[in-house]
mmCIF file of C-alpha atoms in Angstrom:
data_model
loop_
_atom_site.group_PDB
_atom_site.id
_atom_site.type_symbol
_atom_site.label_atom_id
_atom_site.label_comp_id
_atom_site.label_asym_id
_atom_site.label_seq_id
_atom_site.Cartn_x
_atom_site.Cartn_y
_atom_site.Cartn_z
ATOM 1 C CA MET A 80 -22.870 183.095 79.560
ATOM 2 C CA THR A 81 -21.944 179.429 79.649
ATOM 3 C CA ALA A 82 -19.253 177.978 81.869
ATOM 4 C CA LEU A 83 -17.100 177.176 78.836
ATOM 5 C CA SER A 84 -17.078 180.754 77.536
ATOM 6 C CA MET A 85 -16.141 182.073 80.970
ATOM 7 C CA PHE A 86 -13.023 179.905 81.053
ATOM 8 C CA GLN A 87 -12.289 180.773 77.423
ATOM 9 C CA LEU A 88 -12.506 184.472 78.265
ATOM 10 C CA VAL A 89 -9.948 184.017 81.062
ATOM 11 C CA SER A 90 -7.588 182.272 78.657
ATOM 12 C CA LEU A 91 -8.139 185.075 76.135
ATOM 13 C CA LEU A 92 -7.167 187.535 78.875
ATOM 14 C CA LEU A 93 -3.962 185.575 79.419
ATOM 15 C CA LEU A 94 -3.290 185.629 75.661
ATOM 16 C CA ALA A 95 -3.795 189.405 75.497
ATOM 17 C CA LEU A 96 -1.556 190.046 78.509
ATOM 18 C CA GLY A 97 1.132 187.752 77.085
ATOM 19 C CA LEU A 98 1.061 189.341 73.628
ATOM 20 C CA PHE A 99 1.237 192.793 75.174
ATOM 21 C CA GLY A 100 4.117 191.765 77.391
ATOM 22 C CA VAL A 101 6.185 190.207 74.597
ATOM 23 C CA ILE A 102 6.161 193.535 72.739
ATOM 24 C CA TRP A 103 6.303 195.782 75.797
ATOM 25 C CA ARG A 104 9.174 194.119 77.648
ATOM 26 C CA ARG A 105 12.710 195.146 76.830
ATOM 27 C CA SER A 106 14.678 192.350 78.414
ATOM 28 C CA LEU A 107 14.677 188.761 77.184
ATOM 29 C CA VAL A 108 13.686 187.459 80.645
ATOM 30 C CA GLY A 109 10.582 189.671 80.644
ATOM 31 C CA MET A 110 9.650 188.315 77.211
ATOM 32 C CA LEU A 111 10.095 184.753 78.497
ATOM 33 C CA ILE A 112 7.701 185.513 81.378
ATOM 34 C CA SER A 113 5.111 186.827 78.906
ATOM 35 C CA VAL A 114 5.448 183.728 76.714
ATOM 36 C CA GLU A 115 4.771 181.580 79.780
ATOM 37 C CA LEU A 116 1.574 183.595 80.372
ATOM 38 C CA MET A 117 0.392 182.828 76.837
ATOM 39 C CA LEU A 118 1.213 179.116 77.115
ATOM 40 C CA ASN A 119 -0.785 178.964 80.349
ATOM 41 C CA GLY A 120 -3.763 180.486 78.581
ATOM 42 C CA ALA A 121 -3.457 177.797 75.899
ATOM 43 C CA GLY A 122 -3.413 175.022 78.509
ATOM 44 C CA LEU A 123 -6.422 176.472 80.323
ATOM 45 C CA SER A 124 -8.384 176.750 77.091
ATOM 46 C CA ILE A 125 -7.578 173.157 76.049
ATOM 47 C CA VAL A 126 -8.563 171.663 79.406
ATOM 48 C CA ALA A 127 -11.780 173.728 79.491
ATOM 49 C CA SER A 128 -12.713 172.481 76.024
ATOM 50 C CA GLY A 129 -12.038 168.898 77.058
ATOM 51 C CA GLN A 130 -13.935 169.091 80.337
ATOM 52 C CA LEU A 131 -16.988 171.116 79.364
ATOM 53 C CA THR A 132 -17.907 169.919 75.852
ATOM 54 C CA GLU A 133 -18.643 166.622 74.168
ATOM 55 C CA ALA A 134 -14.970 166.298 73.219
ATOM 56 C CA SER A 135 -12.892 163.650 74.975
ATOM 57 C CA GLY A 136 -11.732 164.831 78.381
ATOM 58 C CA THR A 137 -8.730 162.528 78.505
ATOM 59 C CA VAL A 138 -7.405 163.902 75.218
ATOM 60 C CA GLY A 139 -7.810 167.422 76.617
ATOM 61 C CA HIS A 140 -5.787 166.464 79.682
ATOM 62 C CA ALA A 141 -3.120 164.806 77.539
ATOM 63 C CA ALA A 142 -2.838 167.807 75.207
ATOM 64 C CA ALA A 143 -2.486 170.222 78.130
ATOM 65 C CA LEU A 144 0.218 167.993 79.613
ATOM 66 C CA PHE A 145 2.058 168.095 76.271
ATOM 67 C CA VAL A 146 1.821 171.900 76.331
ATOM 68 C CA MET A 147 3.334 171.889 79.838
ATOM 69 C CA GLY A 148 6.176 169.599 78.749
ATOM 70 C CA LEU A 149 6.935 171.774 75.737
ATOM 71 C CA ALA A 150 6.823 174.889 77.931
ATOM 72 C CA ALA A 151 9.375 173.337 80.282
ATOM 73 C CA ALA A 152 11.665 172.432 77.357
ATOM 74 C CA GLU A 153 11.269 175.923 75.907
ATOM 75 C CA ALA A 154 12.063 177.581 79.229
ATOM 76 C CA ALA A 155 15.240 175.502 79.603
ATOM 77 C CA LEU A 156 16.461 176.371 76.099
ATOM 78 C CA VAL A 157 15.610 180.054 76.412
ATOM 79 C CA LEU A 158 17.430 180.149 79.766
ATOM 80 C CA ALA A 159 20.564 178.790 78.078
ATOM 81 C CA ILE A 160 20.244 181.236 75.182
ATOM 82 C CA ILE A 161 19.789 184.157 77.594
ATOM 83 C CA ILE A 162 22.921 183.113 79.509
ATOM 84 C CA VAL A 163 24.942 182.912 76.270
ATOM 85 C CA VAL A 164 23.649 186.331 75.150
ATOM 86 C CA ALA A 165 24.427 187.859 78.552
ATOM 87 C CA LYS A 166 27.947 186.416 78.434
ATOM 88 C CA ARG A 167 28.637 187.631 74.919
ATOM 89 C CA TYR A 168 27.038 191.080 74.990
ATOM 90 C CA GLY A 169 26.948 191.935 78.698
ATOM 91 C CA HIS A 170 23.224 192.791 78.635
ATOM 92 C CA ILE A 171 19.937 191.148 77.655
ATOM 93 C CA GLU A 172 18.047 194.043 76.107
ATOM 94 C CA SER A 173 16.360 192.907 72.928
ATOM 95 C CA ALA A 174 16.549 196.300 71.219
ATOM 96 C CA ARG A 175 20.325 196.492 71.603
ATOM 97 C CA LEU A 176 21.055 193.026 70.184
ATOM 98 C CA ARG A 177 21.845 193.938 66.610
ATOM 99 C CA THR A 178 24.967 192.020 65.696
ATOM 100 C CA LEU A 179 24.429 189.006 63.474
ATOM 101 C CA ARG A 180 28.029 187.851 63.092
ATOM 102 C CA GLY A 181 28.965 184.330 64.127
ATOM 103 C CA MET B 3 -23.213 175.458 95.594
ATOM 104 C CA GLU B 4 -23.741 177.052 92.208
ATOM 105 C CA ILE B 5 -23.203 180.551 93.590
ATOM 106 C CA LEU B 6 -20.138 179.388 95.490
ATOM 107 C CA ALA B 7 -18.624 178.099 92.238
ATOM 108 C CA TYR B 8 -19.175 181.488 90.575
ATOM 109 C CA VAL B 9 -17.603 183.270 93.546
ATOM 110 C CA ALA B 10 -14.577 180.950 93.395
ATOM 111 C CA PHE B 11 -14.290 181.521 89.649
ATOM 112 C CA GLY B 12 -14.417 185.290 90.186
ATOM 113 C CA VAL B 13 -11.690 185.112 92.814
ATOM 114 C CA TYR B 14 -9.458 182.990 90.564
ATOM 115 C CA ALA B 15 -10.067 185.275 87.571
ATOM 116 C CA LEU B 16 -9.160 188.275 89.724
ATOM 117 C CA ILE B 17 -5.960 186.535 90.909
ATOM 118 C CA ILE B 18 -5.056 185.747 87.280
ATOM 119 C CA LEU B 19 -5.710 189.338 86.168
ATOM 120 C CA LEU B 20 -3.748 190.837 89.057
ATOM 121 C CA GLY B 21 -0.805 188.454 88.617
ATOM 122 C CA GLY B 22 -0.766 189.010 84.859
ATOM 123 C CA LEU B 23 -0.728 192.781 85.277
ATOM 124 C CA ILE B 24 2.153 192.544 87.764
ATOM 125 C CA ALA B 25 4.008 190.153 85.436
ATOM 126 C CA VAL B 26 3.698 192.474 82.448
ATOM 127 C CA PHE B 27 4.044 195.929 83.999
ATOM 128 C CA SER B 28 6.366 195.515 86.966
ATOM 129 C CA ARG B 29 9.712 197.113 86.265
ATOM 130 C CA ASN B 30 11.521 194.827 88.648
ATOM 131 C CA LEU B 31 11.982 191.438 86.979
ATOM 132 C CA VAL B 32 11.828 189.507 90.264
ATOM 133 C CA ARG B 33 8.480 191.136 91.042
ATOM 134 C CA ALA B 34 7.282 190.276 87.530
ATOM 135 C CA LEU B 35 8.216 186.661 88.243
ATOM 136 C CA VAL B 36 6.206 186.733 91.484
ATOM 137 C CA GLY B 37 3.259 188.050 89.451
ATOM 138 C CA LEU B 38 3.688 185.135 87.045
ATOM 139 C CA VAL B 39 3.640 182.684 89.967
ATOM 140 C CA LEU B 40 0.411 184.321 91.220
ATOM 141 C CA THR B 41 -1.150 183.839 87.784
ATOM 142 C CA LEU B 42 -0.024 180.215 87.682
ATOM 143 C CA PHE B 43 -1.727 179.584 91.026
ATOM 144 C CA GLY B 44 -4.900 181.206 89.702
ATOM 145 C CA VAL B 45 -4.861 178.930 86.656
ATOM 146 C CA ALA B 46 -4.341 175.940 88.970
ATOM 147 C CA GLY B 47 -7.471 177.064 90.835
ATOM 148 C CA CYS B 48 -9.378 177.165 87.536
ATOM 149 C CA TYR B 49 -8.267 173.580 86.857
ATOM 150 C CA LEU B 50 -9.637 172.590 90.264
ATOM 151 C CA LEU B 51 -12.964 174.257 89.401
ATOM 152 C CA MET B 52 -13.088 172.234 86.180
ATOM 153 C CA ALA B 53 -12.845 169.006 88.204
ATOM 154 C CA ALA B 54 -9.296 168.407 86.950
ATOM 155 C CA PRO B 55 -7.290 168.124 90.191
ATOM 156 C CA PHE B 56 -4.516 166.181 88.446
ATOM 157 C CA MET B 57 -3.934 169.089 86.056
ATOM 158 C CA ALA B 58 -3.892 171.506 88.998
ATOM 159 C CA LEU B 59 -1.250 169.394 90.690
ATOM 160 C CA MET B 60 0.823 169.192 87.489
ATOM 161 C CA GLN B 61 0.461 172.948 87.030
ATOM 162 C CA ILE B 62 1.880 173.560 90.497
ATOM 163 C CA LEU B 63 4.613 170.916 90.131
ATOM 164 C CA ILE B 64 5.786 171.850 86.627
ATOM 165 C CA TYR B 65 5.091 175.568 86.336
ATOM 166 C CA VAL B 66 5.208 176.953 89.858
ATOM 167 C CA ALA B 67 8.035 174.686 90.966
ATOM 168 C CA ALA B 68 10.195 174.020 87.915
ATOM 169 C CA VAL B 69 9.653 176.698 85.277
ATOM 170 C CA SER B 70 9.501 179.664 87.651
ATOM 171 C CA ILE B 71 12.695 178.575 89.391
ATOM 172 C CA MET B 72 14.337 178.284 85.980
ATOM 173 C CA ILE B 73 13.274 181.846 85.163
ATOM 174 C CA PHE B 74 14.593 182.968 88.535
ATOM 175 C CA PHE B 75 17.940 181.418 87.647
ATOM 176 C CA ALA B 76 17.833 183.287 84.339
ATOM 177 C CA ILE B 77 17.360 186.566 86.231
ATOM 178 C CA MET B 78 20.104 185.686 88.700
ATOM 179 C CA LEU B 79 22.703 184.451 86.201
ATOM 180 C CA THR B 80 22.399 187.320 83.746
ATOM 181 C CA LYS B 81 23.093 189.940 86.420
ATOM 182 C CA PRO B 82 20.756 192.647 85.126
ATOM 183 C CA PRO B 83 21.219 196.180 86.453
ATOM 184 C CA VAL B 84 20.557 196.397 90.214
ATOM 185 C CA GLY B 85 17.340 194.604 91.140
ATOM 186 C CA GLY B 86 16.634 193.612 87.553
ATOM 187 C CA GLU B 87 15.108 196.986 86.716
ATOM 188 C CA GLU B 88 14.033 197.724 83.192
ATOM 189 C CA GLN B 89 14.450 201.209 81.785
ATOM 190 C CA PRO B 90 11.313 203.347 82.177
ATOM 191 C CA GLY B 91 9.764 205.674 79.623
ATOM 192 C CA ARG B 92 8.274 204.869 76.244
ATOM 193 C CA PRO B 93 6.956 207.104 73.466
ATOM 194 C CA TRP B 94 3.148 207.019 73.147
ATOM 195 C CA TRP B 95 3.182 205.318 69.741
ATOM 196 C CA VAL B 96 4.985 202.307 71.212
ATOM 197 C CA VAL B 97 2.264 202.024 73.863
ATOM 198 C CA ALA B 98 -0.456 202.332 71.221
ATOM 199 C CA GLY B 99 1.267 199.737 69.029
ATOM 200 C CA CYS B 100 1.518 197.293 71.921
ATOM 201 C CA ILE B 101 -2.173 197.708 72.748
ATOM 202 C CA VAL B 102 -3.241 197.246 69.113
ATOM 203 C CA ALA B 103 -1.006 194.199 68.677
ATOM 204 C CA ALA B 104 -2.371 192.601 71.841
ATOM 205 C CA LEU B 105 -6.027 193.402 71.152
ATOM 206 C CA ALA B 106 -6.270 192.633 67.419
ATOM 207 C CA PRO B 107 -6.086 188.814 67.605
ATOM 208 C CA THR B 108 -7.808 188.713 70.984
ATOM 209 C CA MET B 109 -10.821 190.713 69.829
ATOM 210 C CA LEU B 110 -11.125 188.493 66.756
ATOM 211 C CA ILE B 111 -11.339 185.361 68.919
ATOM 212 C CA ALA B 112 -13.656 187.113 71.389
ATOM 213 C CA ARG B 113 -16.014 187.941 68.498
ATOM 214 C CA VAL B 114 -16.037 184.314 67.419
ATOM 215 C CA LEU B 115 -16.781 183.308 71.029
ATOM 216 C CA ARG B 116 -19.593 185.850 71.223
ATOM 217 C CA PHE B 117 -21.358 184.942 68.002
ATOM 218 C CA GLN B 118 -20.619 181.219 67.766
ATOM 219 C CA PRO B 119 -21.278 180.053 71.303
ATOM 220 C CA LEU B 120 -20.357 176.424 71.870
ATOM 221 C CA ALA B 121 -22.671 174.054 73.659
ATOM 222 C CA SER B 122 -21.233 173.707 77.142
ATOM 223 C CA HIS B 123 -21.921 171.268 79.950
ATOM 224 C CA GLU B 124 -22.796 172.930 83.213
ATOM 225 C CA GLN B 125 -21.035 170.170 85.130
ATOM 226 C CA PRO B 126 -17.490 169.244 84.119
ATOM 227 C CA LYS B 127 -16.666 165.615 83.397
ATOM 228 C CA GLU B 128 -14.743 163.522 85.872
ATOM 229 C CA ILE B 129 -11.662 161.967 84.297
ATOM 230 C CA ALA B 130 -10.255 158.827 85.873
ATOM 231 C CA LEU B 131 -6.461 158.859 86.095
ATOM 232 C CA MET B 132 -6.449 155.286 84.829
ATOM 233 C CA ASP B 133 -8.053 156.470 81.548
ATOM 234 C CA LEU B 134 -5.467 159.236 81.218
ATOM 235 C CA GLY B 135 -2.639 156.725 81.643
ATOM 236 C CA GLN B 136 -4.295 154.437 79.121
ATOM 237 C CA THR B 137 -4.436 157.363 76.653
ATOM 238 C CA PHE B 138 -0.708 157.924 77.053
ATOM 239 C CA ILE B 139 0.358 154.331 76.545
ATOM 240 C CA GLU B 140 -2.069 153.307 73.819
ATOM 241 C CA PRO B 141 -3.214 155.840 71.174
ATOM 242 C CA TYR B 142 -0.711 158.586 72.003
ATOM 243 C CA PHE B 143 2.301 156.450 72.786
ATOM 244 C CA LEU B 144 4.458 157.921 70.007
ATOM 245 C CA ALA B 145 3.677 161.501 71.031
ATOM 246 C CA PHE B 146 4.462 160.639 74.653
ATOM 247 C CA GLU B 147 7.840 159.153 73.723
ATOM 248 C CA LEU B 148 8.618 162.029 71.358
ATOM 249 C CA ILE B 149 7.994 164.616 74.057
ATOM 250 C CA SER B 150 10.442 162.805 76.335
ATOM 251 C CA VAL B 151 12.998 162.940 73.523
ATOM 252 C CA VAL B 152 12.286 166.660 73.018
ATOM 253 C CA LEU B 153 12.764 167.299 76.749
ATOM 254 C CA THR B 154 16.035 165.347 76.844
ATOM 255 C CA VAL B 155 17.383 167.108 73.766
ATOM 256 C CA ALA B 156 16.336 170.512 75.131
ATOM 257 C CA MET B 157 18.015 169.873 78.492
ATOM 258 C CA ALA B 158 21.191 168.529 76.859
ATOM 259 C CA GLY B 159 21.218 171.477 74.464
ATOM 260 C CA ALA B 160 20.772 173.908 77.342
ATOM 261 C CA VAL B 161 23.707 172.398 79.226
ATOM 262 C CA LEU B 162 25.833 172.435 76.072
ATOM 263 C CA LEU B 163 24.962 176.054 75.292
ATOM 264 C CA ALA B 164 25.565 177.404 78.765
ATOM 265 C CA PHE B 165 28.636 175.249 79.435
ATOM 266 C CA GLU B 166 31.669 177.264 80.363
ATOM 267 C CA ARG B 167 35.100 175.744 79.932
ATOM 268 C CA ARG B 168 37.349 176.363 82.904
ATOM 269 C CA GLN B 169 40.398 178.529 82.397
ATOM 270 C CA GLY B 170 43.538 176.608 81.421
ATOM 271 C CA GLN B 171 41.819 173.550 79.994
#
């Protein structure tokens, strides 16, 4: 097994855990944690591809940094949305959020 | 040295697996967050193994420091039931559905990995930070500026969304 496929397998593991968690978790915060797991797997996979193949390593670094920036922006927005939901409904359980009125 | 690298990789992979399992299965949300932080440290270790110390540093600065504290604030501000516990107990078909949904895309990619192995260097490349900076200010300048705009808009939007007007104003 090559070094690249070992790192890719670890990122696949992160993807599987994240996907499982997004469906398994009941609260919005738990789902956010799972999404962060998946984004980390994506970053790991991109950097591994940049470092261990003929592809440009600097572009791999840059792409992973973009993923990190987007993850930070996403976390900030989701935090705000969770706070609004908690204020309006008094809980953050995804299965109980059924109202779609403005 | 070769064997040492494999041992380090095994340790990091184990840390990632353990942290991920805690993050997904722990009923207490704060414990799940600690599991996530463990995983993030494991991924930072993998970056170090790939000769990308700058990425490891960014991982620790952005994820471990900023994002995890933001998630902690989310747990704290939403006041979940004592200790952030989630309700236990699920019917078996939900468990089966979760496993199928997680494994279906993963197994597909794993099959591709297995049967279309990519040529891989044994030694990772060394990237000079100067080159990375050059990449950001020359070919990818627009993307770099756009991501700053996205971050600013996201932060402003978050403040606007969560803003609470004081009583009597």
